[in-house]
Amino acid sequence: MRASAYPLIDADEAASLVLEHTPVLGIERVALAHCVGRVLAEDLVAPASLPAFPASAVDGYAVRASDAGKQLRVVGESAAGRPFEGKVTPGSSVRILTGGVLPDGADCVVMVEDVEEKGDVVTVPAALKPGVNFHAPGADLRAGERVLAAGEQLGPAELGLAAALGFPRLPVFRRPRVALMSTGDELVEVGEKPGKGQIVDSNRWALLAALREAGADVKSLGIGPDEADALRKLVGDALREVDVMVTSGGVSVGTHDLIKPLLESLGTVHVGRVKLKPGKPFTFATLPEGRLAFGLPGFPVSSLVTFEVFVRPALRKMQGFARPHRPTLPVRLGYDARATAERTEYQRVTLRREGNELVAETTGSQSSSRLMSLAGAHALVRIPAGAQGIKAGTTMEAMILSLP
Ligand code: AMP
Ligand code: MG
């Protein structure tokens, strides 16, 4: 063992350092089918008005409001996509279907339920108002209007709008390409039977899911050995193709912990130890050409909590999200929270609603090796450094993972 050369950095300061060094990635034009969840990189301006023509909102008859109460001759039909080419003159009407173009001369649509039909004559109600039962051109949006702002995330409604306006592709921020590697001589692949002293590599699957959920395009490097030269070779080859490297394990100060010296030789280590529980040995480095490297601790809970605190916000910033952080909400503690006075602590909780409040219950033992503390957790309650015992009933801020 050697003493760590790295100062213990405050958790918020470490998170700021990470974001300060995180670039926003470039822009690419992507087909609508692949845009969901992506962030728009340029404002989207409507090239034309919607609707582009006066479109009937109902099935009925296109008439002139001044013909109220009269018997009108039906001179034709305007169906969706099949407009009536003539004109509605005084005393006449045109059968119209939802989405059909309001013919010239007509100024309103009477619902089919409100007319009396007899042969090719309809009797319309005694009171009619112009402008009724159709969507006027530009009623939904006008040509030149900003429809979506750069920085907005694209979901179903936004993509529908883009299609309606005639954009088959959209400018979005690139997704980060991430190399993911587990390290440790004790690790075996899932499905293999661990021998004495061996354990299954579970972090890679947990982190693969977390990375994908955060929008990353992941290249898995498998399991790296606790051997400096072999590790360097594995990483060196992969780095050329990615924006970010994420490793787990090998960041504490044991003699087999090789990630920190490796990152030092490749770039600059900005964070080597954090006042954070779990996750004290979290390591962050910048590498040449704007690349980032995150050395996450080996314990399964530590790796996922440091992912949430440091990696996800960085990946979101890279993808152009205006708000890199997960939402937080005040929650009322349903349990007495013991705190580690010198470190910020993220405790795993489930949430339930009680009236207008969210009440947090602990998921049990918060050991950093116990993934069960995170399975099914709705939130991470943030216990600030310096806090002592926090009593049940206290309201604390929590990072929301999912709502109950
Ligand atoms: P390390 O940071 O390499 O000293 O790892 C600390 C502990 O985390 C190890 O003793 C293992 O119990 C556990 N660990 C490390 N890597 C993994 C992994 N990929 N999957 C599951 N557990 C791991
Ligand atoms: Mg290890």
mmCIF file of C-alpha atoms and ligand atoms in Angstrom, residues 183-186 226 249-251 256-257, ligand 2:
data_model
loop_
_atom_site.group_PDB
_atom_site.id
_atom_site.type_symbol
_atom_site.label_atom_id
_atom_site.label_comp_id
_atom_site.label_asym_id
_atom_site.label_seq_id
_atom_site.Cartn_x
_atom_site.Cartn_y
_atom_site.Cartn_z
ATOM 1 C CA THR A 183 -10.769 -4.409 -14.267
ATOM 2 C CA GLY A 184 -9.655 -7.027 -11.801
ATOM 3 C CA ASP A 185 -7.926 -10.402 -11.829
ATOM 4 C CA GLU A 186 -10.744 -11.813 -9.678
ATOM 5 C CA ASP A 226 -4.481 -6.100 -12.975
ATOM 6 C CA GLY A 249 -12.264 -1.172 -10.243
ATOM 7 C CA GLY A 250 -8.590 -0.529 -9.781
ATOM 8 C CA VAL A 251 -8.826 2.998 -8.390
ATOM 9 C CA HIS A 256 -2.964 -3.800 -7.889
ATOM 10 C CA ASP A 257 -4.858 -0.605 -8.495
HETATM 11 MG MG MG B 2 -9.559 -4.510 -8.405
#
